[in-house]
Coordinates of C-alpha atoms and ligand atoms in Angstrom, one line a residue:
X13 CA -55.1 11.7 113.0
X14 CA -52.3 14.7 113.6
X15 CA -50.5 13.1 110.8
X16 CA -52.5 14.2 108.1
X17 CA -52.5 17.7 109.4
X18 CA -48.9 18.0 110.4
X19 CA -47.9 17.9 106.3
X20 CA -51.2 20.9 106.2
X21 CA -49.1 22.8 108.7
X22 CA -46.0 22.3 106.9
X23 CA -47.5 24.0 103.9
X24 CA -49.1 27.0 105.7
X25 CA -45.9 27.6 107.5
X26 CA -44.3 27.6 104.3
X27 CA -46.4 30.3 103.2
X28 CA -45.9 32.3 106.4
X29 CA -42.4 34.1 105.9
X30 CA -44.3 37.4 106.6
X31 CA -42.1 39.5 108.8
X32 CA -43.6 42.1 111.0
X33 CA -44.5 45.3 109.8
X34 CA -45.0 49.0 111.7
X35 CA -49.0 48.1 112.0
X36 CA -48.2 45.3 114.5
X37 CA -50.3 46.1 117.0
X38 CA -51.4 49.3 115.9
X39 CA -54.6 48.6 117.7
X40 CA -53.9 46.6 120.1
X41 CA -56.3 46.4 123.2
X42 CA -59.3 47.8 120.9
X43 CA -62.2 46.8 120.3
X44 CA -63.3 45.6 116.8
X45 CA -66.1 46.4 115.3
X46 CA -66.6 44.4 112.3
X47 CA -69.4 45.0 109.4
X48 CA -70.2 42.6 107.3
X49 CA -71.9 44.5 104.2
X50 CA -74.9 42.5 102.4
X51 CA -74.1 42.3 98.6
X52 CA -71.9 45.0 98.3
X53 CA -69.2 45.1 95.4
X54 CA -66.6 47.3 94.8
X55 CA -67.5 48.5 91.5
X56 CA -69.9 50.5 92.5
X57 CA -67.2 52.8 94.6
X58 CA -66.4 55.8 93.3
X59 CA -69.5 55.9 90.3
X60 CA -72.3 57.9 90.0
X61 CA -76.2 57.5 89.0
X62 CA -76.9 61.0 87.4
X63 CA -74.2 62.4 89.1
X64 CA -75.0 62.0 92.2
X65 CA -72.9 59.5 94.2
X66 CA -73.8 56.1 95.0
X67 CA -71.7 55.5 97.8
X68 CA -70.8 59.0 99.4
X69 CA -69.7 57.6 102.2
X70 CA -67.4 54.8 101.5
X71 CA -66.0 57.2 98.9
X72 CA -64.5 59.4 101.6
X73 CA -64.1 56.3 103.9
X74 CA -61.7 54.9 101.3
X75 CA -59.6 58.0 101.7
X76 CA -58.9 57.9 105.5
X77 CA -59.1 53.6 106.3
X78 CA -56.2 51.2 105.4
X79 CA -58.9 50.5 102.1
X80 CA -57.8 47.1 100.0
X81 CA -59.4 48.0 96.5
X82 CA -58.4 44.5 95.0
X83 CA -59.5 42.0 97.3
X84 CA -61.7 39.0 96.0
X85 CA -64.7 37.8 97.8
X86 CA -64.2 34.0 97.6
X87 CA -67.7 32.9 98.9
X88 CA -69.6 29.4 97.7
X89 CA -73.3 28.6 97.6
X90 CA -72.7 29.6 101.7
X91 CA -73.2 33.5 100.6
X92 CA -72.9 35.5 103.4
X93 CA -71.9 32.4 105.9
X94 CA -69.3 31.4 103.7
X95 CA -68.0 35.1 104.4
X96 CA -67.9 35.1 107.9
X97 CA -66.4 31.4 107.5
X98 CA -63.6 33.1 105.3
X99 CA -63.4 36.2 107.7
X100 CA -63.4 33.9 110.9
X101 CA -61.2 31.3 110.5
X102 CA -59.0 31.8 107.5
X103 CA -60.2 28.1 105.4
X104 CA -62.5 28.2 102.4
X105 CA -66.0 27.3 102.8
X106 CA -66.7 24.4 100.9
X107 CA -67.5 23.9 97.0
X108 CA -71.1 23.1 97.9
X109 CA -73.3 23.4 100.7
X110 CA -72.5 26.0 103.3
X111 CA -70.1 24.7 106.2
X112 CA -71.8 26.5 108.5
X113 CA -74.8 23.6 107.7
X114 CA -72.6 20.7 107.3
X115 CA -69.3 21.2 109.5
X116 CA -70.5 23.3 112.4
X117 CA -69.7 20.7 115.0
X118 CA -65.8 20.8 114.2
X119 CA -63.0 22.3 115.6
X120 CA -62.1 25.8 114.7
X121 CA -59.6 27.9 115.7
X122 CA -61.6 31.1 114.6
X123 CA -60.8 34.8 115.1
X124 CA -63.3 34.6 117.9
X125 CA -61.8 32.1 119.8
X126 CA -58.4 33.4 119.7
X127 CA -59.3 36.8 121.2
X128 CA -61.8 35.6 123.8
X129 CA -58.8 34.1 124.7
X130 CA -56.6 37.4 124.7
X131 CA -59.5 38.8 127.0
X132 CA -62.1 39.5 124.1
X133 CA -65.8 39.5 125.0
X134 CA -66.9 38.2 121.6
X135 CA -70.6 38.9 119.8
X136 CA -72.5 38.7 116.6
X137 CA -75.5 41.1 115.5
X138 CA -77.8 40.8 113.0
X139 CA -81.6 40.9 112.9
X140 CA -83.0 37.8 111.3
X141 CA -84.1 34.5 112.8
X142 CA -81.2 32.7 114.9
X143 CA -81.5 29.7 113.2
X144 CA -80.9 31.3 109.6
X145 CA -77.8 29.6 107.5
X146 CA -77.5 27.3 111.3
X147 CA -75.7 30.5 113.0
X148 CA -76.4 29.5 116.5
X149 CA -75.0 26.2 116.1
X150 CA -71.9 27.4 114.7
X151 CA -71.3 30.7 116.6
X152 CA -70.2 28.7 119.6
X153 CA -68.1 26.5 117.6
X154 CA -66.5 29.9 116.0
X155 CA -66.1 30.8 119.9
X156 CA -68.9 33.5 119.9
X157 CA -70.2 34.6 123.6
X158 CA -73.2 36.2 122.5
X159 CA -75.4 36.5 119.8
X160 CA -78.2 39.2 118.8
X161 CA -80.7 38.1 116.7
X162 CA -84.1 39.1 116.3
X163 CA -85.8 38.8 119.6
X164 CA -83.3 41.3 120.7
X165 CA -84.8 44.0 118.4
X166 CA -87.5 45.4 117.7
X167 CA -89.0 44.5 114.2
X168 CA -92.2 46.8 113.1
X169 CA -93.3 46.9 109.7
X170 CA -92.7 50.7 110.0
X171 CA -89.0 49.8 110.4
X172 CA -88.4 47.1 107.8
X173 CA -88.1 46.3 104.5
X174 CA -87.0 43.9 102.4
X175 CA -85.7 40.4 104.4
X176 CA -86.8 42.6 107.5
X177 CA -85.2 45.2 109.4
X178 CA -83.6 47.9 107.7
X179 CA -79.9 48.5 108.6
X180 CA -80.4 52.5 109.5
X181 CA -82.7 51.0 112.3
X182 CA -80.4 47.7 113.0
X183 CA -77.3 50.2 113.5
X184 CA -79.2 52.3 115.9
X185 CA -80.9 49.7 118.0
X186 CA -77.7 47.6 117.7
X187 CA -75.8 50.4 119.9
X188 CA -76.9 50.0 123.1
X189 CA -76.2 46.1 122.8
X190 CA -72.7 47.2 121.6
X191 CA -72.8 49.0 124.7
X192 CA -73.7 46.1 127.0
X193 CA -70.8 44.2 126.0
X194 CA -67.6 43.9 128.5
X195 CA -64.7 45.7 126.7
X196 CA -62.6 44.8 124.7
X197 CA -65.4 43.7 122.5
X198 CA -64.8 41.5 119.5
X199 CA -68.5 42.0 117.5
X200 CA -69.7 41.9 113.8
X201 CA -72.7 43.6 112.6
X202 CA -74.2 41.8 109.6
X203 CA -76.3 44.2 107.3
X204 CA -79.5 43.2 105.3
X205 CA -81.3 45.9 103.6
X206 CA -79.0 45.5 100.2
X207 CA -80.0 42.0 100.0
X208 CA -81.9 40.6 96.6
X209 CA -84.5 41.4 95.7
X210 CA -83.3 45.2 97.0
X211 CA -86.6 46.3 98.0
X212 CA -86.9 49.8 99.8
X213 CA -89.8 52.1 100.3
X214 CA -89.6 55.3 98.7
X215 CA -88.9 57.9 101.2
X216 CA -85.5 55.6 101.9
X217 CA -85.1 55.8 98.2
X218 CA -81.9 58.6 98.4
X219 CA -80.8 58.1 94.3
X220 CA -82.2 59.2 91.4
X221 CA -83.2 56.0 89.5
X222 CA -80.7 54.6 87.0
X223 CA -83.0 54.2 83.7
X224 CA -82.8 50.3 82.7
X225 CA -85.1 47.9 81.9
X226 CA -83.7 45.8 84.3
X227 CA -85.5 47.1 87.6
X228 CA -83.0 44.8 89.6
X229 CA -79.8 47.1 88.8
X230 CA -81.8 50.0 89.3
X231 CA -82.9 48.7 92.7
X232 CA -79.2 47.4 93.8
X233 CA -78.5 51.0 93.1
X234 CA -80.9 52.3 95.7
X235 CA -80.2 49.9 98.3
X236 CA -76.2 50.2 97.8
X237 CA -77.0 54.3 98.6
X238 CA -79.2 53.2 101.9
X239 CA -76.5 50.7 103.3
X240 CA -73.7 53.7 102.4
X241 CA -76.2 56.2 104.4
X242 CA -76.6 53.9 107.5
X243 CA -72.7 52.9 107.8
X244 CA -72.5 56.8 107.8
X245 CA -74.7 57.8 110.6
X246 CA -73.5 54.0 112.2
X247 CA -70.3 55.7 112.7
X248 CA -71.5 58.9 114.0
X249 CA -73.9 57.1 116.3
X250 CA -70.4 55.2 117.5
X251 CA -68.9 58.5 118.2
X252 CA -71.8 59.6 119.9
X253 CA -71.9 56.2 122.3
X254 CA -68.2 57.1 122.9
X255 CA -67.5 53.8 121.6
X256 CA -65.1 54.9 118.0
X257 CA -62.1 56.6 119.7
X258 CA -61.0 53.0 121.0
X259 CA -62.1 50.3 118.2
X260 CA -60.7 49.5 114.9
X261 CA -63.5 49.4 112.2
X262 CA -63.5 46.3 110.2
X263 CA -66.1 46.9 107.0
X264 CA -66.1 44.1 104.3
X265 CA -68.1 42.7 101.2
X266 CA -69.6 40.0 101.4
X267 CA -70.3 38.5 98.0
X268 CA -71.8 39.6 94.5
X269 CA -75.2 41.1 94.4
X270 CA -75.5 41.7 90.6
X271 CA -75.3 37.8 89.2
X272 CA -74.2 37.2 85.4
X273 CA -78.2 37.2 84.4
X274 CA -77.8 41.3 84.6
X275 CA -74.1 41.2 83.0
X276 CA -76.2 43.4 79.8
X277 CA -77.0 46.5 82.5
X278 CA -73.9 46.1 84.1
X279 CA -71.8 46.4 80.5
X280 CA -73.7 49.3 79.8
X281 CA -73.6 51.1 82.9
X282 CA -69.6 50.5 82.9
X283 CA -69.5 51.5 79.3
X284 CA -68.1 48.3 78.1
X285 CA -69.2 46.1 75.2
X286 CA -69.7 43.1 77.3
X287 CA -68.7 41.7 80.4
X288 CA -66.2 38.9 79.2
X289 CA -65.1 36.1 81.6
X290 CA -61.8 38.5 82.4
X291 CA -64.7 41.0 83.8
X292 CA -67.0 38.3 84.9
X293 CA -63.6 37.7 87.6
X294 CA -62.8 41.5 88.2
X295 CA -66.2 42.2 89.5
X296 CA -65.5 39.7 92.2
X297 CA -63.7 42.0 93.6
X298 CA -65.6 43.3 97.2
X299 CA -64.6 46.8 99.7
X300 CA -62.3 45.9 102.6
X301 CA -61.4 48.1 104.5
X302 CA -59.4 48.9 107.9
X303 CA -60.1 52.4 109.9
X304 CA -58.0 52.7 112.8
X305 CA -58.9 56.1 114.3
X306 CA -56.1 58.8 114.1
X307 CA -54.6 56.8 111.5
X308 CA -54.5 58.7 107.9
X309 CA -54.6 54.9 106.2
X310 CA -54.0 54.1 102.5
X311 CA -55.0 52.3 99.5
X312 CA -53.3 48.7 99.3
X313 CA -53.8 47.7 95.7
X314 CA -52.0 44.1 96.6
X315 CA -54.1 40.9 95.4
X316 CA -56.2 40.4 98.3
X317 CA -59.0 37.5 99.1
X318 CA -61.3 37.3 102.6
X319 CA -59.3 34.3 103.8
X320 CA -56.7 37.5 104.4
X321 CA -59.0 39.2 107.2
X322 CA -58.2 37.2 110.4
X323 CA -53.9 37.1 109.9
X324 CA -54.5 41.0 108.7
X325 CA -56.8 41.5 111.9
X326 CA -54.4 39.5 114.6
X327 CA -51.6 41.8 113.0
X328 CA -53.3 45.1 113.8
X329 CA -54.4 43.8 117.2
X330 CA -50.6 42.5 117.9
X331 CA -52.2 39.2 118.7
X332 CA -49.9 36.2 117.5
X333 CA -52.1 32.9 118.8
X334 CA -50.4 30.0 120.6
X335 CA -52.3 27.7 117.9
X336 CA -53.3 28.4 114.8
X337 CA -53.7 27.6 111.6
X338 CA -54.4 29.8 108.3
X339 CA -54.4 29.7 104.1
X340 CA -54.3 34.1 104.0
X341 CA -51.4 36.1 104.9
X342 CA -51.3 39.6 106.7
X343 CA -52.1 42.1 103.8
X344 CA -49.6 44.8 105.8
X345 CA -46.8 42.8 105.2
X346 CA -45.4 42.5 101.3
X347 CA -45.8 39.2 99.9
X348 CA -43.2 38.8 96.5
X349 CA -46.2 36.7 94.9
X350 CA -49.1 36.9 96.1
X351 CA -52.5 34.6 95.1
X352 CA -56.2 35.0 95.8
X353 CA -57.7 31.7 94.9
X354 CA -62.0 31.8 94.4
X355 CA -63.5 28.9 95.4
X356 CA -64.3 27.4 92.0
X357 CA -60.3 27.4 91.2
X358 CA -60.1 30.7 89.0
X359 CA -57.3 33.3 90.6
X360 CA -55.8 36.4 90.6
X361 CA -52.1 37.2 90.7
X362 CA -50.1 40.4 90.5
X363 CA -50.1 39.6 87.1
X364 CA -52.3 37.2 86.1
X365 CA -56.4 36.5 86.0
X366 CA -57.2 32.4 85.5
X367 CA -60.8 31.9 85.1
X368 CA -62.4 28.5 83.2
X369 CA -59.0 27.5 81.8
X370 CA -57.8 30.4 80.5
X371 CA -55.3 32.7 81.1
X372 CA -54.8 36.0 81.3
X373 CA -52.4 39.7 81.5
X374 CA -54.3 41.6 83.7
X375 CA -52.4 44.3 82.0
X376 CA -54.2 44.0 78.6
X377 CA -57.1 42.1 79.9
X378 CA -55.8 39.5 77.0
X379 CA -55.3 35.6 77.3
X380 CA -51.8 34.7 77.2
X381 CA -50.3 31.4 76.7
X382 CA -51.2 29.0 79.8
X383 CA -48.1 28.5 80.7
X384 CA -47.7 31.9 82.5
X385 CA -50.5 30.8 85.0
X386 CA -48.8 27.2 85.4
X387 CA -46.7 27.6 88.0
X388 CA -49.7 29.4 90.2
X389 CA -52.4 26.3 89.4
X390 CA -50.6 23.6 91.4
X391 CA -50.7 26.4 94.2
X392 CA -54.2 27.3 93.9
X393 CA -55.6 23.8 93.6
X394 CA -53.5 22.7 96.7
X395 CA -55.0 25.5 98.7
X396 CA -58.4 24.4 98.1
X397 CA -57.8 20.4 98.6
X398 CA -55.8 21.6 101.9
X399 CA -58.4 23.1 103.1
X400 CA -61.4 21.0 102.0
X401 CA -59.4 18.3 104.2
X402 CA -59.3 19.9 107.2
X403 CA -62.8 21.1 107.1
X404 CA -63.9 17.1 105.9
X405 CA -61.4 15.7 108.3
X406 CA -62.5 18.3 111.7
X407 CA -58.6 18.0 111.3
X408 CA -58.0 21.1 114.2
X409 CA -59.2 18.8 116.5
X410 CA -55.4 17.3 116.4
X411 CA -53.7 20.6 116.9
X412 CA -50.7 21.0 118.9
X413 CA -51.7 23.9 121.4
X414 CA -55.4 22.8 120.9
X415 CA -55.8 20.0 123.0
X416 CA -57.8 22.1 125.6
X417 CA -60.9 22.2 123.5
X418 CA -60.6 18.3 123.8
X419 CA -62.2 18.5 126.7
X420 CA -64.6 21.1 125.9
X421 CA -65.8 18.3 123.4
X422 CA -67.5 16.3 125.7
X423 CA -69.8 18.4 126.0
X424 CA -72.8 17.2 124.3
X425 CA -72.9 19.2 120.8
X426 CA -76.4 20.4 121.2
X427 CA -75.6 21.9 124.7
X428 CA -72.9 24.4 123.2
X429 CA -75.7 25.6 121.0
X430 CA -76.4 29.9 121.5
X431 CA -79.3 30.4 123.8
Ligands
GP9_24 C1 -79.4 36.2 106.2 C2 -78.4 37.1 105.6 C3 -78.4 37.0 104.1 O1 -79.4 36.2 107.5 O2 -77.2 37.0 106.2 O3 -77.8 35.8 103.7 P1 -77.4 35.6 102.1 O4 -78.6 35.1 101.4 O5 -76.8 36.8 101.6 O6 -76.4 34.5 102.2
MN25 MN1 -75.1 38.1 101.9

């Protein structure tokens, strides 16, 4: 009942003494355009494969987009759904199973929701199968009006690759359905083509190949370079469509794509002797980044996790919900002590890394006595149980301001379903 989530509430609020800041509705009334991009991790910003750049793009993106170079992804066994749980509604996604599988019937007060409310049309895109990871059962719960999925595109074996369509293509076809949509849209674009195994066909190939033995990092390489070529011309196919000048661009990571069983490549490519459990935890770390046109933007180096997006978005958009509920914090506003917690209970301070029960100085990369990370755990592991309890509990059924969706219940489940 609303007692178990009233002393919830009393903890997020807690957490909330984030004052306004001068990018409080800095876009407010635009649309967003929000990318979600397949496997992508930050380490690969900024590097080169035989000097050529591997992410040309996002490298000058980075220099004119509010771009957070230390945020965490904070995905479970959920991958990419966990993400857009994280993104959506500010909780965790569970410690096993996606929640998109095993919670999509609950209450949410998502991101989607909250601006459909505000006068948001709201829509997902992304060119695989409805049904994959139970999307179009939990769009509707996540307050989605629409969602493009396969049957709205045209899939040839000319234009795929991979897990199917390749994002050059889904960004091009995916324009005219952006503009279908009533404005102010609400839509994310979920990318594929630099998702394992990373297969491309050659003339898509724009990188010299990295020399390895393992033909995986070489690959990830490749593919990394496509998705950075097709967010490039996505833009300038925005512009084009007349549809940039008035949205906010939203671009985020979505989890790892180089697992620990390629830690040797990835050592050697970084020029370090291994990839310790300190490094294991930095390469976590996935692009965010904010473009507001006619904004110059900057680098935020602040600790920074996805359960940040949604209070960072609503800030930007000037939107401050009747109801809500959320574990991240606005990243424009300064936070004295600010803590990214990954779902398996190792996190990142200002200071501090904790990952399998030690702890370290991000300064020297060096354990340090347990202590220092102390007062943090408690934190970390109350985040996790909160959250775990709504999500177990559907406890934002019993939120004050939320009562409307009460009725909305009654609706039979399956009847809600996307068409
Ligand atoms: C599938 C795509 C990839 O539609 O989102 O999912 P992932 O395997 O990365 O979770
Ligand atoms: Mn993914």
């Amino acid at each position: 009942d609303g007692s178990k989530l009233s002393e919830i509430q009393s903890y997020t609020a807690s957490r909330r003494v984030q004052p306004d800041t001068n990018m409080f509705g800095a876009a407010r009334g635009r649309n967003v355009i929000l990318v979600s991009m397949e496997s992508l991790q930050s380490f690969v910003l900024g590097k080169t494969v035989q000097e050529e750049p591997v992410t040309p793009f996002l490298n000058q993106w980075a220099k004119n987009s509010y771009y957070f170079s230390n945020m965490y992804q904070q995905t479970g066994q959920g991958k990419t759904s966990d993400a857009e749980f994280l993104i959506e509604t500010s909780l965790y996604p569970l410690d096993r199973g996606s929640v998109f599988f095993t919670h999509a019937g609950n209450e949410y007060v998502a991101a989607p929701e909250i601006l459909q409310r505000h006068g948001y049309y709201t829509a997902v895109l992304h060119a695989n199968q409805k049904s994959f990871w139970n999307r179009d059962y939990m769009y509707p719960s996540l307050g989605f009006n629409r969602y493009f999925h396969d049957a709205d595109y045209q899939i040839t074996p000319e234009t795929s690759a991979g897990w199917g369509l390749k994002d050059r293509e889904f960004f091009q076809q995916s324009i005219r359905h952006l503009q279908s949509l009533p404005q102010p849209f609400y839509a994310k674009l979920i990318t594929l083509s630099n998702h394992f195994p990373f297969e491309l066909p050659k003339q898509d190939q724009l990188l010299p190949e990295y020399a390895s033995t393992d033909r995986i990092f070489s690959r990830y390489m490749q593919t990394v370079r496509y998705m950075d070529e097709a967010l490039r011309s996505f833009v300038e196919e925005l512009k084009d469509a007349g549809l940039y000048e008035n949205s906010v661009l939203v671009f985020y990571g979505d989890h790892y794509g180089i697992s620990a069983n390629h830690y040797q490549v990835v050592a050697s490519y970084l020029q370090k002797p291994e990839i310790r459990p300190f490094d294991a935890l930095q390469l976590q770390r996935v692009p965010f980044f904010v473009h507001i046109p006619g904004h110059k933007g900057k680098e935020v180096t602040a600790v920074a996790g996805q359960v940040d997006v949604k209070p960072t978005l609503l800030h930007v958009l000037g939107i401050v919900p009747k109801a809500d509920l959320h574990f991240g914090r606005n990243l424009f506003a300064k936070e004295e002590k600010p803590l990214t917690v990954l779902r398996d209970g190792s996190f990142i301070t200002s200071q501090y890394l904790y990952t399998a029960g030690t702890c370290y100085d991000k300064r020297t990369e060096q354990p340090v006595r347990h202590a220092a990370c102390r007062p943090y755990l408690a934190r970390a592991k109350k985040e996790l149980a909160y959250s775990d309890r709504i999500v177990y509990g559907d406890l934002l059924r019993f939120l004050a301001g939320n009562e409307w969706k009460r009725k909305e219940n009654q609706t039979q489940f399956h009847e809600r379903r996307v068409k």
